[in-house]
């Protein structure tokens, strides 16, 4: 073959190839066309490339460059046509099994939700049911019915978020006690979880909205013994066998009142910065329901007595999981939250 004939043959492959590529209607046809043009063994262009060696040495460089360019043109046209055909075929034929899978995340319950569920479980086991009340509450349920004196500092505008003269965002879950007592006759054993609001600054241990769990038991012949026994049982279930102690306290709606401490969970009672060296951590407020609260709700305080408690599951979650700053509970930082996936 002369150099002239060689170059003409190249040109024919290029032109005919382009036409055949353009008229391929399926990916299979295109593959067939590709084989006849640039297939390694029998492709026409591949054959011509092998023929290069038989040309006069002085022409080889130029002819080789032309052959390479013909090959590039053909490959490019095949690529373009393959894309056109691919777009016409179904997505299934287009599956790229080598593509990395899309990353997925497992949902996790918030640590405060986990604690609330755990506490609800313990009290359900001993006969308590769940009661709920409104977050936008009448002032009377939040304070008056709970025996707060009219000038009590907690009612001050600095602590309470008022929505109108007599409607506020409840500052605690205790109003659910009164609403429940109004709606159901004793015996009553309820647990009332929910959000509460205070005009606090947002610092390491205060948030303007947080959750509380209220408990209430009212029946004939209920005494402080029931309160102590039930709350001690609860603490031992929540924290594992642990020491508890009750300290006298004051709340307008209970008399007598007591706060319950558990042995510091960080130092097992030896004393550490977490418990300010006392070896104890306060987990709840409690007391015998004040007779005037029962009377406000229309319950006969001569016949019935009751005990109640309130606690902050956020605080307990911080103790339980060693969370140093309350903000972590509200920031929705996925790196923090995903540690509770299980
Ligand atoms: N309501 C109180 C608070 O928000 C907590 C509390 C204390 C609730 C004693 C009670 C109780 O039911 O008996 O600080």
Short mmCIF file of C-alpha atoms and ligand atoms in Angstrom, two decimals:
data_model
loop_
_atom_site.label_atom_id
_atom_site.label_comp_id
_atom_site.label_asym_id
_atom_site.label_seq_id
_atom_site.Cartn_x
_atom_site.Cartn_y
_atom_site.Cartn_z
CA UNK A 1 0.00 0.00 0.00
CA UNK A 2 1.40 3.41 -0.93
CA UNK A 3 1.24 6.27 1.50
CA UNK A 4 -1.35 7.92 -0.73
CA UNK A 5 -3.57 4.82 -0.66
CA UNK A 6 -3.10 4.59 3.11
CA UNK A 7 -4.28 8.13 3.69
CA UNK A 8 -7.31 7.62 1.44
CA UNK A 9 -8.22 4.46 3.32
CA UNK A 10 -8.00 6.37 6.61
CA UNK A 11 -10.28 9.05 5.24
CA UNK A 12 -12.85 6.47 4.12
CA UNK A 13 -12.91 4.85 7.56
CA UNK A 14 -13.38 8.23 9.15
CA UNK A 15 -16.28 9.28 6.89
CA UNK A 16 -18.07 5.92 6.66
CA UNK A 17 -17.51 5.35 10.38
CA UNK A 18 -19.12 8.64 11.28
CA UNK A 19 -22.17 7.75 9.15
CA UNK A 20 -22.52 4.29 10.68
CA UNK A 21 -22.17 5.63 14.20
CA UNK A 22 -24.87 8.20 13.54
CA UNK A 23 -27.27 5.57 12.22
CA UNK A 24 -26.81 3.13 15.11
CA UNK A 25 -30.22 2.97 16.86
CA UNK A 26 -29.46 0.88 19.92
CA UNK A 27 -26.55 0.47 22.27
CA UNK A 28 -26.04 -3.05 20.92
CA UNK A 29 -25.80 -1.75 17.34
CA UNK A 30 -23.35 0.89 18.46
CA UNK A 31 -21.17 -1.71 20.12
CA UNK A 32 -21.20 -3.69 16.89
CA UNK A 33 -20.19 -0.59 14.87
CA UNK A 34 -17.47 0.15 17.39
CA UNK A 35 -16.04 -3.36 16.96
CA UNK A 36 -15.88 -3.10 13.19
CA UNK A 37 -14.11 0.28 13.39
CA UNK A 38 -11.78 0.23 16.37
CA UNK A 39 -12.13 -3.29 17.77
CA UNK A 40 -8.65 -4.51 18.63
CA UNK A 41 -8.53 -7.61 16.41
CA UNK A 42 -10.78 -6.94 13.45
CA UNK A 43 -11.49 -3.23 13.54
CA UNK A 44 -10.68 -1.48 10.24
CA UNK A 45 -8.83 1.35 11.90
CA UNK A 46 -6.88 -1.01 14.14
CA UNK A 47 -5.88 -2.90 11.03
CA UNK A 48 -4.69 0.30 9.36
CA UNK A 49 -2.66 1.20 12.42
CA UNK A 50 -0.83 -2.08 12.21
CA UNK A 51 -0.17 -1.33 8.49
CA UNK A 52 1.75 1.82 9.46
CA UNK A 53 4.88 -0.26 9.78
CA UNK A 54 4.83 -1.10 6.06
CA UNK A 55 4.95 2.55 4.94
CA UNK A 56 8.22 4.20 3.98
CA UNK A 57 9.89 5.37 7.12
CA UNK A 58 9.83 9.06 6.10
CA UNK A 59 5.99 9.03 5.85
CA UNK A 60 5.23 7.14 9.04
CA UNK A 61 5.23 10.05 11.41
CA UNK A 62 2.69 12.06 9.42
CA UNK A 63 0.50 9.02 8.64
CA UNK A 64 0.58 7.91 12.29
CA UNK A 65 -0.61 11.32 13.44
CA UNK A 66 -3.51 11.18 10.95
CA UNK A 67 -4.45 7.69 12.09
CA UNK A 68 -4.47 8.79 15.72
CA UNK A 69 -6.64 11.77 14.92
CA UNK A 70 -9.09 9.56 12.99
CA UNK A 71 -9.27 7.25 15.95
CA UNK A 72 -9.92 10.14 18.34
CA UNK A 73 -12.71 11.48 16.12
CA UNK A 74 -14.36 8.07 15.95
CA UNK A 75 -14.10 7.45 19.68
CA UNK A 76 -15.58 10.85 20.39
CA UNK A 77 -18.52 10.30 18.03
CA UNK A 78 -19.16 6.89 19.61
CA UNK A 79 -19.14 8.50 23.06
CA UNK A 80 -21.61 11.18 22.03
CA UNK A 81 -23.92 8.70 20.33
CA UNK A 82 -23.77 6.38 23.36
CA UNK A 83 -24.96 9.24 25.57
CA UNK A 84 -27.81 10.04 23.19
CA UNK A 85 -28.89 6.40 23.16
CA UNK A 86 -28.43 6.08 26.92
CA UNK A 87 -30.78 8.97 27.51
CA UNK A 88 -33.45 7.12 25.51
CA UNK A 89 -33.14 3.87 27.46
CA UNK A 90 -34.75 3.13 30.82
CA UNK A 91 -33.04 4.12 34.07
CA UNK A 92 -32.63 0.45 34.89
CA UNK A 93 -30.33 -0.14 31.94
CA UNK A 94 -28.44 2.89 33.11
CA UNK A 95 -27.74 1.57 36.62
CA UNK A 96 -24.21 2.34 37.76
CA UNK A 97 -23.51 -0.37 40.29
CA UNK A 98 -20.13 1.11 41.11
CA UNK A 99 -21.65 4.37 42.37
CA UNK A 100 -21.16 4.83 46.15
CA UNK A 101 -24.38 4.41 48.16
CA UNK A 102 -26.07 7.52 49.50
CA UNK A 103 -25.22 7.93 53.18
CA UNK A 104 -28.08 7.42 55.58
CA UNK A 105 -28.48 8.37 59.25
CA UNK A 106 -30.31 6.49 61.94
CA UNK A 107 -32.73 8.58 63.92
CA UNK A 108 -32.13 8.87 67.66
CA UNK A 109 -34.35 9.94 70.51
CA UNK A 110 -33.30 13.09 72.34
CA UNK A 111 -31.64 12.33 75.72
CA UNK A 112 -34.42 14.19 77.56
CA UNK A 113 -37.04 12.10 75.72
CA UNK A 114 -35.15 8.94 76.73
CA UNK A 115 -35.21 9.99 80.40
CA UNK A 116 -38.90 10.97 80.29
CA UNK A 117 -39.79 7.59 78.76
CA UNK A 118 -37.74 5.77 81.36
CA UNK A 119 -39.38 7.65 84.24
CA UNK A 120 -42.85 7.12 82.75
CA UNK A 121 -42.08 3.40 82.52
CA UNK A 122 -41.13 3.15 86.19
CA UNK A 123 -44.29 4.94 87.37
CA UNK A 124 -46.53 3.03 84.96
CA UNK A 125 -45.27 -0.17 86.55
CA UNK A 126 -46.65 0.97 89.91
CA UNK A 127 -50.06 2.10 88.70
CA UNK A 128 -49.62 5.72 87.60
CA UNK A 129 -51.23 7.00 84.39
CA UNK A 130 -50.13 9.93 82.22
CA UNK A 131 -51.99 13.27 82.44
CA UNK A 132 -51.42 16.37 80.33
CA UNK A 133 -52.34 20.03 80.67
CA UNK A 134 -52.06 23.20 78.55
CA UNK A 135 -48.80 25.16 78.26
CA UNK A 136 -50.74 28.42 77.92
CA UNK A 137 -52.44 28.36 81.31
CA UNK A 138 -54.73 30.52 83.38
CA UNK A 139 -52.90 32.37 86.14
CA UNK A 140 -55.30 30.84 88.63
CA UNK A 141 -54.22 27.24 87.87
CA UNK A 142 -50.53 28.16 87.80
CA UNK A 143 -50.55 30.14 91.06
CA UNK A 144 -53.84 30.90 92.84
CA UNK A 145 -55.20 27.36 93.08
CA UNK A 146 -51.74 26.21 94.18
CA UNK A 147 -51.87 28.39 97.28
CA UNK A 148 -49.32 31.00 96.17
CA UNK A 149 -49.86 34.14 98.23
CA UNK A 150 -50.86 37.10 96.05
CA UNK A 151 -47.45 38.76 96.44
CA UNK A 152 -45.32 35.65 96.00
CA UNK A 153 -42.02 36.50 94.24
CA UNK A 154 -42.44 33.65 91.72
CA UNK A 155 -45.42 35.52 90.27
CA UNK A 156 -43.26 38.53 89.58
CA UNK A 157 -43.05 39.55 85.92
CA UNK A 158 -39.36 38.69 86.00
CA UNK A 159 -40.05 34.98 86.20
CA UNK A 160 -43.33 34.55 84.40
CA UNK A 161 -44.13 35.07 80.73
CA UNK A 162 -47.63 36.53 80.59
CA UNK A 163 -49.69 36.25 77.40
CA UNK A 164 -52.43 38.52 78.77
CA UNK A 165 -53.65 39.71 82.17
CA UNK A 166 -54.72 36.30 83.34
CA UNK A 167 -53.11 33.92 80.83
CA UNK A 168 -49.45 32.92 81.07
CA UNK A 169 -47.03 30.28 79.90
CA UNK A 170 -47.05 27.84 82.79
CA UNK A 171 -43.95 28.10 84.96
CA UNK A 172 -44.29 24.53 86.24
CA UNK A 173 -46.35 21.38 85.64
CA UNK A 174 -48.08 21.66 89.04
CA UNK A 175 -51.29 23.19 87.54
CA UNK A 176 -51.96 19.74 86.05
CA UNK A 177 -52.54 18.58 89.64
CA UNK A 178 -55.49 20.95 89.99
CA UNK A 179 -56.93 20.23 86.54
CA UNK A 180 -56.76 16.48 87.19
CA UNK A 181 -58.34 16.75 90.63
CA UNK A 182 -61.19 18.78 89.11
CA UNK A 183 -61.84 16.18 86.42
CA UNK A 184 -61.42 12.83 88.16
CA UNK A 185 -62.49 11.60 91.58
CA UNK A 186 -59.83 9.99 93.82
CA UNK A 187 -58.10 7.59 93.98
CA UNK A 188 -55.71 9.39 91.63
CA UNK A 189 -52.18 8.45 90.64
CA UNK A 190 -50.84 10.51 87.72
CA UNK A 191 -47.59 11.52 86.11
CA UNK A 192 -47.67 14.77 84.09
CA UNK A 193 -44.70 15.46 81.80
CA UNK A 194 -44.54 18.70 79.82
CA UNK A 195 -42.75 21.91 78.90
CA UNK A 196 -42.62 24.90 81.22
CA UNK A 197 -41.42 28.47 80.70
CA UNK A 198 -39.54 30.99 82.79
CA UNK A 199 -37.97 34.33 82.03
CA UNK A 200 -34.54 32.99 82.88
CA UNK A 201 -31.31 33.88 81.21
CA UNK A 202 -29.95 31.09 79.05
CA UNK A 203 -26.78 30.00 80.86
CA UNK A 204 -25.03 26.69 81.56
CA UNK A 205 -27.83 25.49 83.86
CA UNK A 206 -30.91 27.57 82.95
CA UNK A 207 -33.08 27.70 79.84
CA UNK A 208 -36.21 29.79 79.25
CA UNK A 209 -38.11 26.63 78.31
CA UNK A 210 -37.48 23.24 79.85
CA UNK A 211 -39.35 20.08 80.70
CA UNK A 212 -40.74 18.94 84.01
CA UNK A 213 -42.47 15.86 85.29
CA UNK A 214 -45.14 16.24 87.92
CA UNK A 215 -46.47 13.39 90.03
CA UNK A 216 -49.60 13.26 92.16
CA UNK A 217 -51.21 10.59 94.33
CA UNK A 218 -54.45 11.30 96.19
CA UNK A 219 -56.55 8.81 98.16
CA UNK A 220 -57.94 8.16 101.61
CA UNK A 221 -55.27 7.52 104.22
CA UNK A 222 -52.26 8.55 102.10
CA UNK A 223 -49.31 9.73 104.22
CA UNK A 224 -45.72 10.91 104.05
CA UNK A 225 -44.71 7.23 104.35
CA UNK A 226 -46.18 6.63 100.87
CA UNK A 227 -44.26 9.61 99.52
CA UNK A 228 -40.92 8.45 100.93
CA UNK A 229 -41.38 4.82 100.00
CA UNK A 230 -42.50 5.52 96.44
CA UNK A 231 -39.84 8.13 95.66
CA UNK A 232 -37.06 5.99 97.18
CA UNK A 233 -38.22 3.03 95.10
CA UNK A 234 -38.22 5.29 92.03
CA UNK A 235 -34.67 6.58 92.68
CA UNK A 236 -33.37 3.03 93.05
CA UNK A 237 -34.93 2.00 89.77
CA UNK A 238 -33.68 5.04 87.89
CA UNK A 239 -30.12 5.15 89.22
CA UNK A 240 -29.57 1.58 90.30
CA UNK A 241 -29.23 0.90 94.02
CA UNK A 242 -28.39 4.28 95.47
CA UNK A 243 -28.64 6.18 98.76
CA UNK A 244 -31.33 8.83 99.02
CA UNK A 245 -32.12 11.49 101.60
CA UNK A 246 -34.99 13.89 102.19
CA UNK A 247 -34.39 17.48 103.29
CA UNK A 248 -37.10 19.79 104.60
CA UNK A 249 -38.07 22.45 102.07
CA UNK A 250 -40.85 24.87 101.25
CA UNK A 251 -43.41 25.03 98.45
CA UNK A 252 -46.72 26.93 98.77
CA UNK A 253 -48.70 23.94 97.49
CA UNK A 254 -47.29 21.28 99.85
CA UNK A 255 -47.06 20.95 103.61
CA UNK A 256 -44.78 19.52 104.79
CA UNK A 257 -42.38 19.81 101.83
CA UNK A 258 -39.15 17.96 101.13
CA UNK A 259 -36.44 17.81 98.52
CA UNK A 260 -34.98 14.44 97.64
CA UNK A 261 -31.25 14.02 97.04
CA UNK A 262 -29.51 11.00 95.56
CA UNK A 263 -25.91 10.07 96.15
CA UNK A 264 -23.79 11.99 93.61
CA UNK A 265 -23.65 9.79 90.51
CA UNK A 266 -20.28 11.21 89.48
CA UNK A 267 -18.28 10.46 92.65
CA UNK A 268 -20.52 7.86 94.39
CA UNK A 269 -20.95 10.20 97.34
CA UNK A 270 -17.28 10.93 98.02
CA UNK A 271 -17.62 14.60 97.06
CA UNK A 272 -16.54 16.19 93.77
CA UNK A 273 -16.89 19.51 91.91
CA UNK A 274 -20.10 18.17 90.28
CA UNK A 275 -21.84 17.99 93.71
CA UNK A 276 -19.87 20.89 95.16
CA UNK A 277 -18.20 18.49 97.56
CA UNK A 278 -21.44 17.45 99.29
CA UNK A 279 -21.68 13.94 97.85
CA UNK A 280 -25.41 14.56 97.10
CA UNK A 281 -27.43 15.78 94.16
CA UNK A 282 -30.95 17.17 94.41
CA UNK A 283 -33.31 15.53 91.94
CA UNK A 284 -36.83 16.57 92.94
CA UNK A 285 -39.15 18.61 95.12
CA UNK A 286 -42.06 16.96 96.88
CA UNK A 287 -44.51 17.16 99.74
CA UNK A 288 -47.96 16.42 101.09
CA UNK A 289 -50.54 18.24 98.99
CA UNK A 290 -51.65 21.34 100.91
CA UNK A 291 -55.30 20.99 102.03
CA UNK A 292 -56.14 24.33 100.42
CA UNK A 293 -55.01 22.95 97.02
CA UNK A 294 -57.40 20.03 97.43
CA UNK A 295 -60.18 22.43 98.41
CA UNK A 296 -59.47 24.72 95.41
CA UNK A 297 -60.00 21.74 93.15
CA UNK A 298 -63.21 20.78 94.95
CA UNK A 299 -61.79 17.73 96.75
CA UNK A 300 -62.84 17.05 100.35
CA UNK A 301 -59.61 17.66 102.32
CA UNK A 302 -61.10 16.06 105.46
CA UNK A 303 -61.54 12.78 103.66
CA UNK A 304 -58.58 12.72 101.24
CA UNK A 305 -54.85 13.35 101.50
CA UNK A 306 -52.18 13.24 98.83
CA UNK A 307 -48.54 13.67 98.00
CA UNK A 308 -46.90 15.22 94.99
CA UNK A 309 -43.53 15.77 93.41
CA UNK A 310 -41.92 17.67 90.56
CA UNK A 311 -38.62 17.11 88.80
CA UNK A 312 -36.63 18.20 85.77
CA UNK A 313 -35.81 15.38 83.33
CA UNK A 314 -33.27 17.68 81.62
CA UNK A 315 -31.34 17.95 84.86
CA UNK A 316 -31.56 14.19 85.36
CA UNK A 317 -30.35 13.58 81.78
CA UNK A 318 -27.37 15.83 82.52
CA UNK A 319 -26.57 13.82 85.67
CA UNK A 320 -27.09 10.49 83.96
CA UNK A 321 -25.09 11.18 80.80
CA UNK A 322 -22.54 13.61 82.26
CA UNK A 323 -23.72 16.50 80.06
CA UNK A 324 -21.86 19.62 81.27
CA UNK A 325 -23.97 22.39 79.68
CA UNK A 326 -27.75 22.61 79.31
CA UNK A 327 -27.33 24.28 75.90
CA UNK A 328 -26.29 20.93 74.45
CA UNK A 329 -29.88 19.80 75.08
CA UNK A 330 -31.28 22.58 72.87
CA UNK A 331 -28.67 23.16 70.14
CA UNK A 332 -29.76 20.19 67.96
CA UNK A 333 -26.13 19.50 67.13
CA UNK A 334 -26.21 16.20 65.25
CA UNK A 335 -22.75 15.24 66.61
CA UNK A 336 -24.12 15.45 70.14
CA UNK A 337 -27.48 13.83 69.41
CA UNK A 338 -26.21 10.86 67.42
CA UNK A 339 -24.37 9.61 70.51
CA UNK A 340 -27.77 8.58 71.86
CA UNK A 341 -28.68 6.38 68.87
CA UNK A 342 -29.06 2.80 69.99
N1 LIG B 1 -43.51 23.03 90.96
C1 LIG B 1 -42.22 23.02 91.62
C2 LIG B 1 -41.20 23.81 90.77
O1 LIG B 1 -41.44 24.05 89.63
C3 LIG B 1 -41.72 21.62 91.75
C4 LIG B 1 -42.51 20.85 92.74
C5 LIG B 1 -42.16 20.80 94.06
C6 LIG B 1 -43.65 20.15 92.37
C7 LIG B 1 -42.85 20.11 95.01
C8 LIG B 1 -44.38 19.42 93.29
C9 LIG B 1 -43.97 19.42 94.61
O2 LIG B 1 -45.47 18.73 92.97
O3 LIG B 1 -44.69 18.70 95.56
O4 LIG B 1 -40.19 24.19 91.30
#
